Tab-separated table of C-alpha atoms in Angstrom:
chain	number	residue	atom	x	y	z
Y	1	UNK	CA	106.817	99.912	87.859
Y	2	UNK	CA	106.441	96.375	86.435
Y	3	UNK	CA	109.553	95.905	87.442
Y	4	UNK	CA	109.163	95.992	91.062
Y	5	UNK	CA	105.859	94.078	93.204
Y	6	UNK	CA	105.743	95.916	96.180
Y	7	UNK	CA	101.790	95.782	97.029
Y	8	UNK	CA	98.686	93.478	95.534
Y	9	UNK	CA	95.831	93.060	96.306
Y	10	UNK	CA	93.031	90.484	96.062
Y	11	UNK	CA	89.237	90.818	96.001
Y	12	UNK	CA	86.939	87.779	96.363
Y	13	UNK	CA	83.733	88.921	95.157
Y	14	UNK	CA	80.318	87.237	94.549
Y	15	UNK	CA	77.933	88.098	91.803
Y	16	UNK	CA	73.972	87.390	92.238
Y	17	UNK	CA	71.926	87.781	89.680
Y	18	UNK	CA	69.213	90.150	90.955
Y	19	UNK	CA	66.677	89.085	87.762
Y	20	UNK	CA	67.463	88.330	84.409
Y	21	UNK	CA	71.620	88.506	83.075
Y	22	UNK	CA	72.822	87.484	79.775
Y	23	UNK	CA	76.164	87.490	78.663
Y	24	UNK	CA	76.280	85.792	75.074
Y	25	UNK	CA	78.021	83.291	73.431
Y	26	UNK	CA	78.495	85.964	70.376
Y	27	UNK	CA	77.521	83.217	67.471
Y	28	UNK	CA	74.778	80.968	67.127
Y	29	UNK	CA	75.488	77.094	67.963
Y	30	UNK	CA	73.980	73.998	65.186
Y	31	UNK	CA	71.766	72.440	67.919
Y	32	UNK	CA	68.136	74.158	66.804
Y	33	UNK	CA	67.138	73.167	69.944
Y	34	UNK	CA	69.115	76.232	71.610
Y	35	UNK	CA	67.639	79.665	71.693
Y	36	UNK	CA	68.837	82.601	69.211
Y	37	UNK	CA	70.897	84.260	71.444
Y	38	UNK	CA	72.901	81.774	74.044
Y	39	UNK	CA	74.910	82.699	76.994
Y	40	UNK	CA	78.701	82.082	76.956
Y	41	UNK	CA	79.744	78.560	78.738
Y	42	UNK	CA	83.189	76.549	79.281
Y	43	UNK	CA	83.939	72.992	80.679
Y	44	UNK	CA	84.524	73.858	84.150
Y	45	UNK	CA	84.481	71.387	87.601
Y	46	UNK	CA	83.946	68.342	85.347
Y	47	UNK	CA	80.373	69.618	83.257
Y	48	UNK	CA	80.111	71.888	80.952
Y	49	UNK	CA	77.892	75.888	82.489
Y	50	UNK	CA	77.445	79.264	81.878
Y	51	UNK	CA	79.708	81.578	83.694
Y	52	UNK	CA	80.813	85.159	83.579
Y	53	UNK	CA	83.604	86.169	81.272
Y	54	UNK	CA	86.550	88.114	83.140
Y	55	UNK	CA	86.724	90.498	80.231
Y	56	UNK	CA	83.222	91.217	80.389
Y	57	UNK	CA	83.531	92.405	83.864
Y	58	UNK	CA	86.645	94.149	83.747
Y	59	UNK	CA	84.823	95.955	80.456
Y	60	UNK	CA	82.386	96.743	82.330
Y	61	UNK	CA	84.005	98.071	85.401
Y	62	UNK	CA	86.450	99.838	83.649
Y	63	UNK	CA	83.446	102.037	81.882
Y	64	UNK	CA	82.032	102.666	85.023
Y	65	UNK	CA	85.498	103.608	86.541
Y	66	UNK	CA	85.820	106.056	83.651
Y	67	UNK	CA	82.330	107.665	84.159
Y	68	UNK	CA	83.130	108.096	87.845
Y	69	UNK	CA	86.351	110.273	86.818
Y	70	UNK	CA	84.749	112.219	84.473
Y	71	UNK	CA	82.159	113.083	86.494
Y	72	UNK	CA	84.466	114.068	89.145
Y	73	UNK	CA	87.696	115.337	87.289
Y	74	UNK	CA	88.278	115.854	83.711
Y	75	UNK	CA	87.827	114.349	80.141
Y	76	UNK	CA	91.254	115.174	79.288
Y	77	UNK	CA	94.557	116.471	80.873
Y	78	UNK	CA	94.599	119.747	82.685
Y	79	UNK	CA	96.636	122.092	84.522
Y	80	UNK	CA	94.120	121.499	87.881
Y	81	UNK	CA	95.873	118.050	88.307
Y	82	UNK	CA	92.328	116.414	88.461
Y	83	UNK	CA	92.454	112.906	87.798
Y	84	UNK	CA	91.214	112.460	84.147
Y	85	UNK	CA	89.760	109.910	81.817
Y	86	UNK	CA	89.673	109.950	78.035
Y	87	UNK	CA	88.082	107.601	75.318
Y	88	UNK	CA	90.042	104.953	74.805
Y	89	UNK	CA	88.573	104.179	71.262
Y	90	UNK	CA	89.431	107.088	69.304
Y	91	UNK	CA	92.481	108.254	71.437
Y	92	UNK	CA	95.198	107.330	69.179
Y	93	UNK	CA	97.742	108.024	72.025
Y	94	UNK	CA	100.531	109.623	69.820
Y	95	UNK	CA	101.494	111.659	73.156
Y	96	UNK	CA	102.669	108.056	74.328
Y	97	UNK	CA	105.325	107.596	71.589
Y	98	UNK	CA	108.921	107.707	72.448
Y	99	UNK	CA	108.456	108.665	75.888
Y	100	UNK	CA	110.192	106.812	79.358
Y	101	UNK	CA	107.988	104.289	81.059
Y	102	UNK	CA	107.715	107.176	83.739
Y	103	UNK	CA	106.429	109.599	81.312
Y	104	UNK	CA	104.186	107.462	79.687
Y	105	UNK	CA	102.607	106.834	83.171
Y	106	UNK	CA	102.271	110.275	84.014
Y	107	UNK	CA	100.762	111.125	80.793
Y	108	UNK	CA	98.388	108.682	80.208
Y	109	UNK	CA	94.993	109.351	82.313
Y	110	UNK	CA	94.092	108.097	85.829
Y	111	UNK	CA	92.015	104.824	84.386
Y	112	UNK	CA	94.649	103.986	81.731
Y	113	UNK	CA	97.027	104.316	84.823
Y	114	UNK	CA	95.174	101.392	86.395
Y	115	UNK	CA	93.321	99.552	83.352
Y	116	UNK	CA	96.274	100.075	81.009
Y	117	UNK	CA	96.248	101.860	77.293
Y	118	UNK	CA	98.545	100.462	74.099
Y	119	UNK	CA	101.564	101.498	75.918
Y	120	UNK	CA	101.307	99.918	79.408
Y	121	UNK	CA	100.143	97.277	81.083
Y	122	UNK	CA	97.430	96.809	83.181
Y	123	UNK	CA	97.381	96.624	87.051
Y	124	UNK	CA	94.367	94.963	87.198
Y	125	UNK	CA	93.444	91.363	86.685
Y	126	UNK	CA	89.790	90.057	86.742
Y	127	UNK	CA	89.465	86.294	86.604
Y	128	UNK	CA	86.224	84.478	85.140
Y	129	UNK	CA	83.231	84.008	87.239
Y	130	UNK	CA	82.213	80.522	87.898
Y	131	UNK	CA	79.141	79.257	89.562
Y	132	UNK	CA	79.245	78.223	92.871
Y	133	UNK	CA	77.692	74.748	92.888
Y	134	UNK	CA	76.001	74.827	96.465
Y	135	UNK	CA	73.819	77.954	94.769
Y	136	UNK	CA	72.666	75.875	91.728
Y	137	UNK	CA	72.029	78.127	88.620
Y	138	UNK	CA	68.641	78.582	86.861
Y	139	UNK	CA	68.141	79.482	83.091
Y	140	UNK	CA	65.311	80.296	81.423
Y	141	UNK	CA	64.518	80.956	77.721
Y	142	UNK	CA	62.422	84.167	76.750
Y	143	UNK	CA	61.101	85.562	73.529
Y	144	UNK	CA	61.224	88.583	71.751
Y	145	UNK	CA	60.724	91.328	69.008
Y	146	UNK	CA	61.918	94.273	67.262
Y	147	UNK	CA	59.464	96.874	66.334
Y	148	UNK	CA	60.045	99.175	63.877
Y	149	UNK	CA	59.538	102.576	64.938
Y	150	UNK	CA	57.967	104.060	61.787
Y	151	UNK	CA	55.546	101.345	60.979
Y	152	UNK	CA	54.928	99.990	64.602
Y	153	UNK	CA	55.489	96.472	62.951
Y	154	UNK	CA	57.437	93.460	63.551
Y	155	UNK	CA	61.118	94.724	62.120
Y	156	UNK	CA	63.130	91.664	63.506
Y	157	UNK	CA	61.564	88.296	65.288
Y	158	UNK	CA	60.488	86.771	67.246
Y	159	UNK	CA	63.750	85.632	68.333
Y	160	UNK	CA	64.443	83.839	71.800
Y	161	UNK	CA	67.241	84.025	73.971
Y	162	UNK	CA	68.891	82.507	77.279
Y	163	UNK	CA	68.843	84.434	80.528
Y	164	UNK	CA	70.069	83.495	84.005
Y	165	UNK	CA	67.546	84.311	86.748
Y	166	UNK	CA	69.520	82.313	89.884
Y	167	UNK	CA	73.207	81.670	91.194
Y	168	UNK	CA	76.278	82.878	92.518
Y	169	UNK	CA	78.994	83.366	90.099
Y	170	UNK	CA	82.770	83.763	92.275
Y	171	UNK	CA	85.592	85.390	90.907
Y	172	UNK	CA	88.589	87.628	92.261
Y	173	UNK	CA	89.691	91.174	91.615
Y	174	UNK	CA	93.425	91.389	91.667
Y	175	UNK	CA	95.385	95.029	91.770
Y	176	UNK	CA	99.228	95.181	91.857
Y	177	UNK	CA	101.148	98.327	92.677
Y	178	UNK	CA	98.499	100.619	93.244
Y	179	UNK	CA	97.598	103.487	95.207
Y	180	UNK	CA	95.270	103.774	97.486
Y	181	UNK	CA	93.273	106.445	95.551
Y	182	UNK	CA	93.111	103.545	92.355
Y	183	UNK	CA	91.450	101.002	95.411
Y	184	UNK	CA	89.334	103.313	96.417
Y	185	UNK	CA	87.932	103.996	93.043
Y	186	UNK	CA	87.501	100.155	92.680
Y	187	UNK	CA	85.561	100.183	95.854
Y	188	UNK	CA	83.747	102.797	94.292
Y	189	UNK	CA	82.352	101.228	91.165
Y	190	UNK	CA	81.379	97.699	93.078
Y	191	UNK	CA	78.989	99.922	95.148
Y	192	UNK	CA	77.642	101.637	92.215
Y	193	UNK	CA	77.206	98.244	90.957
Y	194	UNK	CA	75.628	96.595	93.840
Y	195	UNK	CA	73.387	99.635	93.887
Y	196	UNK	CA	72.524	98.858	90.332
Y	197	UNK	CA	73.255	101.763	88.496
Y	198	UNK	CA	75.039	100.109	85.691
Y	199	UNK	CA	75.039	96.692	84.906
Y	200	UNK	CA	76.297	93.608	83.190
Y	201	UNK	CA	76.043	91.951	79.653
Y	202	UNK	CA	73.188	92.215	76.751
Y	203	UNK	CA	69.916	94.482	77.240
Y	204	UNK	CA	70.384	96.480	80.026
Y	205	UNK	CA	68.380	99.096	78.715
Y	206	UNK	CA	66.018	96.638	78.908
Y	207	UNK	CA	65.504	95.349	82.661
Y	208	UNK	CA	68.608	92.609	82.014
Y	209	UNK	CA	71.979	92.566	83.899
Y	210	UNK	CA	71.444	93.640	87.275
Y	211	UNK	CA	73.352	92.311	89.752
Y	212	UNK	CA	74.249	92.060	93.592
Y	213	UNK	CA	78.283	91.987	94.751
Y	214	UNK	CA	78.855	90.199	97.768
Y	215	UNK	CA	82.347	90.684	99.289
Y	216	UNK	CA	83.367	87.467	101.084
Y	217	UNK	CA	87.162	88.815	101.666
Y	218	UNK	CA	90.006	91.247	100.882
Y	219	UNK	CA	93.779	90.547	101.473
Y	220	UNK	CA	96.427	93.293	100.967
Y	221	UNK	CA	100.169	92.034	100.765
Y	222	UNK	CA	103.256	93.385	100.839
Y	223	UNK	CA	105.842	90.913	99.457
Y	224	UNK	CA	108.656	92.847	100.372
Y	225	UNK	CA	108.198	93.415	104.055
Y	226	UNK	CA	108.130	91.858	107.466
Y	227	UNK	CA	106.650	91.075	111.028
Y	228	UNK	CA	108.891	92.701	113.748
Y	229	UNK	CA	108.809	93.918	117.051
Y	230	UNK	CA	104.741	94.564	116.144
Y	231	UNK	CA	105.614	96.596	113.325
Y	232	UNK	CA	105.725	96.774	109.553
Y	233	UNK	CA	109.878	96.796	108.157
Y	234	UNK	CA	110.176	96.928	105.041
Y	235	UNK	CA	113.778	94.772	103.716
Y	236	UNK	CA	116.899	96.402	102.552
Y	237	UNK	CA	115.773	100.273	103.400
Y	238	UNK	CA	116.045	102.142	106.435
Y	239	UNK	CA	112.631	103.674	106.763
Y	240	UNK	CA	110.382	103.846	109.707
Y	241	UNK	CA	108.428	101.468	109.993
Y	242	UNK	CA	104.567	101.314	109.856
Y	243	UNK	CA	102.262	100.094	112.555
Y	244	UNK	CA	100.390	96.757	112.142
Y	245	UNK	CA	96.811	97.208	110.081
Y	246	UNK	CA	98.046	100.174	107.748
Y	247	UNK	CA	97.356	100.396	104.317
Y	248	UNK	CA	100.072	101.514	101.929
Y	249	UNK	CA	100.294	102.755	98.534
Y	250	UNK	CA	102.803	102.075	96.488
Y	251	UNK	CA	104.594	105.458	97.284
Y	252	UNK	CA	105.093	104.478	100.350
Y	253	UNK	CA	107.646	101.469	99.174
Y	254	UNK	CA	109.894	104.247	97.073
Y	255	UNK	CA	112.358	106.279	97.084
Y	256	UNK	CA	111.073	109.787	96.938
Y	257	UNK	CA	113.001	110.009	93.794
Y	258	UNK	CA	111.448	107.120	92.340
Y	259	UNK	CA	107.971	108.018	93.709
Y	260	UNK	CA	108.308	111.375	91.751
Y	261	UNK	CA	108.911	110.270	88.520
Y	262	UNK	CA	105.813	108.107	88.223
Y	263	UNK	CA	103.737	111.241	90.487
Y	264	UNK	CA	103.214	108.587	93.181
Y	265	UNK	CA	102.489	110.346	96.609
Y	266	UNK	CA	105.281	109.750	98.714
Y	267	UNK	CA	102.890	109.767	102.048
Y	268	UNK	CA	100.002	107.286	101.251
Y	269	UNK	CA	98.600	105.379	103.893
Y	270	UNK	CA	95.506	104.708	105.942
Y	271	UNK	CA	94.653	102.556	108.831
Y	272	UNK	CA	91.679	99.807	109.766
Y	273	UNK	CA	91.262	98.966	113.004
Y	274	UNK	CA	89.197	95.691	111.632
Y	275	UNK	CA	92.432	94.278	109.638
Y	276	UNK	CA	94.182	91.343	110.782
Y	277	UNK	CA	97.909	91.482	110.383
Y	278	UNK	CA	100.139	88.295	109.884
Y	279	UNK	CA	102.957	87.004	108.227
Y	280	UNK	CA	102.539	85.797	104.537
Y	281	UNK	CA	102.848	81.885	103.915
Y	282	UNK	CA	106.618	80.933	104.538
Y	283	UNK	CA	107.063	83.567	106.810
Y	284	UNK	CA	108.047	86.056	104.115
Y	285	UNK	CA	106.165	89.205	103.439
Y	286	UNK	CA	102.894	90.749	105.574
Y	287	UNK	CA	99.508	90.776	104.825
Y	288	UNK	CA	96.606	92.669	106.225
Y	289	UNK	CA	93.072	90.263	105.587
Y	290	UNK	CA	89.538	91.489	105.808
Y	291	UNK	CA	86.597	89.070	106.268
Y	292	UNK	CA	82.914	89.598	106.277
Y	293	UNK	CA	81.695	88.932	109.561
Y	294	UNK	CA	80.375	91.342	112.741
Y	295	UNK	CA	84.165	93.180	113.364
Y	296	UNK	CA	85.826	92.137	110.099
Y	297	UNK	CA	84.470	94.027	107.477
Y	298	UNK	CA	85.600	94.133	103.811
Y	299	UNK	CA	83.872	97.697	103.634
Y	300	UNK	CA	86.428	99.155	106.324
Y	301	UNK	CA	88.993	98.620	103.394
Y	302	UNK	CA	87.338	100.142	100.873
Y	303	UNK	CA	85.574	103.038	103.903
Y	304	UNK	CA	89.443	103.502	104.286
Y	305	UNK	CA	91.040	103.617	100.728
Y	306	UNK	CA	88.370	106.163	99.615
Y	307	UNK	CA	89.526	108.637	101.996
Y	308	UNK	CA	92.530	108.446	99.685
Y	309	UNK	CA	90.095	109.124	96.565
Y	310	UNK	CA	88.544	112.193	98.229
Y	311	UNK	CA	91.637	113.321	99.503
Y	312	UNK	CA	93.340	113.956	96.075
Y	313	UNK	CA	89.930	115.480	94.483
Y	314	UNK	CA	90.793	117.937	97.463
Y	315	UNK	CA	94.326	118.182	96.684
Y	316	UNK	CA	94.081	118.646	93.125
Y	317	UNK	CA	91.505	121.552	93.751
């Protein structure tokens, strides 16, 4: 299905920090005047600044997608048809080898589906969070030890290490092809986030990494349709069309046929009321945008897509 781009979307997202986050550097620098433990930075609107990693989020997302499953489906295939997730580190994936592209979809689990494994690709793309620079960023340097839990002594330390305590980092979410379960389950794991029940970079255990997510917008496309007659065509196919404001899965773009072999669901849609519809830039392709204000609401897309989530939990039972 890398072949074919019949749906993406794109999530602009905020992070806050909501106290103390540290994501380091992984290697101490030769200034002495830095602290033990640094966080990561880049050259990035002329100066050099911290800023969030896009591998460290989609790390961290990605574990929290997998928990979600598990907790809900299975830790490893089944005859239910629950959505499952297994452990990427020690699966050696040998049930992968010499199989169709199609297979290997259908056998790999429901977050390998959407994060990719060793023998597909990923759907998702998480770009680096950079600060914004009307919400200037505050560091701070803290100190401390590690006891050792037999003596009660100093084991390790003192040591001191950066923390960020103020900013907004931006950054955008990007899934291609998906269903609308797989956006739901995104929508999903930014609320648990938000809520604070997991959270980012070094010494969480420990008060550090929590966050808030502010969604500033969502835009859905669908490259291969069109505007007409205040409907959704899709080129080349003779299909019904879809009202303005739905939300399709990629099922919903294939032949049944087609659909099948990957175990898309052929009917996969929903519909928000708060979406606005228009052409794509050059007139080709539709998209459906969601905005954070009083009647356009980036939760209605997510509200919507996780009906899609439930739904196959239900299905599958």
């Amino acid at each position: 299905m890398h072949k074919k781009f019949v749906n993406h979307c794109t999530i602009d997202l905020s992070i806050i920090p909501d106290g103390p986050i540290l994501i380091k550097s992984g290697k101490e620098g030769a200034d002495p005047t830095k602290p033990d433990m640094e966080f990561v930075e880049t050259y990035h609107a002329g100066g050099r600044t911290i800023y969030l990693p896009g591998s460290s989020l989609k790390g961290a997302i990605r574990a929290h997608a997998e928990r979600i499953v598990r907790t809900v489906g299975e830790e490893k295939a089944n005859t239910k048809n629950l959505p499952w997730a297994n452990d990427p580190l020690n699966d050696k994936y040998e049930y992968l080898k010499n199989q169709s592209s199609s297979d290997i979809y259908k056998l790999s689990s429901f977050t390998d589906q959407m994060f990719g494994n060793t023998s597909i690709a990923s759907r998702i793309r998480i770009e680096d969070a950079y600060p914004d620079n009307s919400k200037p960023v505050k560091t701070e340097e803290r100190n401390g030890v590690a006891i050792d839990r037999v003596f009660g002594s100093v084991a390790v330390g003192p040591f001191n290490y950066q923390v960020c305590t103020a900013g907004e980092f931006k950054t955008k979410l990007h899934l291609k092809n998906f269903t609308l379960a797989q956006l739901g389950l995104i929508g999903l794991v930014l609320r648990d986030l938000n809520d604070g029940w997991f959270g980012l970079g070094f010494a969480k255990s420990r008060g550090l990494g929590t966050v808030e997510v502010k969604l500033n917008q969502a835009v859905v496309q669908y490259p291969g349709c069109e505007l007409k007659n205040g409907s959704i065509h899709i080129f080349g196919r003779k299909k019904d069309p879809w009202a303005v404001n739905s939300i399709l899965g990629v099922g919903e773009f294939l032949e049944p046929k087609e659909a099948e072999k990957y175990n898309f669901p052929n009917s996969d849609k929903q519909y928000s009321e708060s979406a606005i519809t228009e052409s794509m830039d050059l007139n080709f392709g539709v998209k459906l945008t969601w905005i954070n204000d009083d009647k356009n609401s980036v939760i209605d897309l997510f509200n919507q897509t996780v009906k899609s989530w439930s739904q196959l939990l239900g299905v599958a039972k």
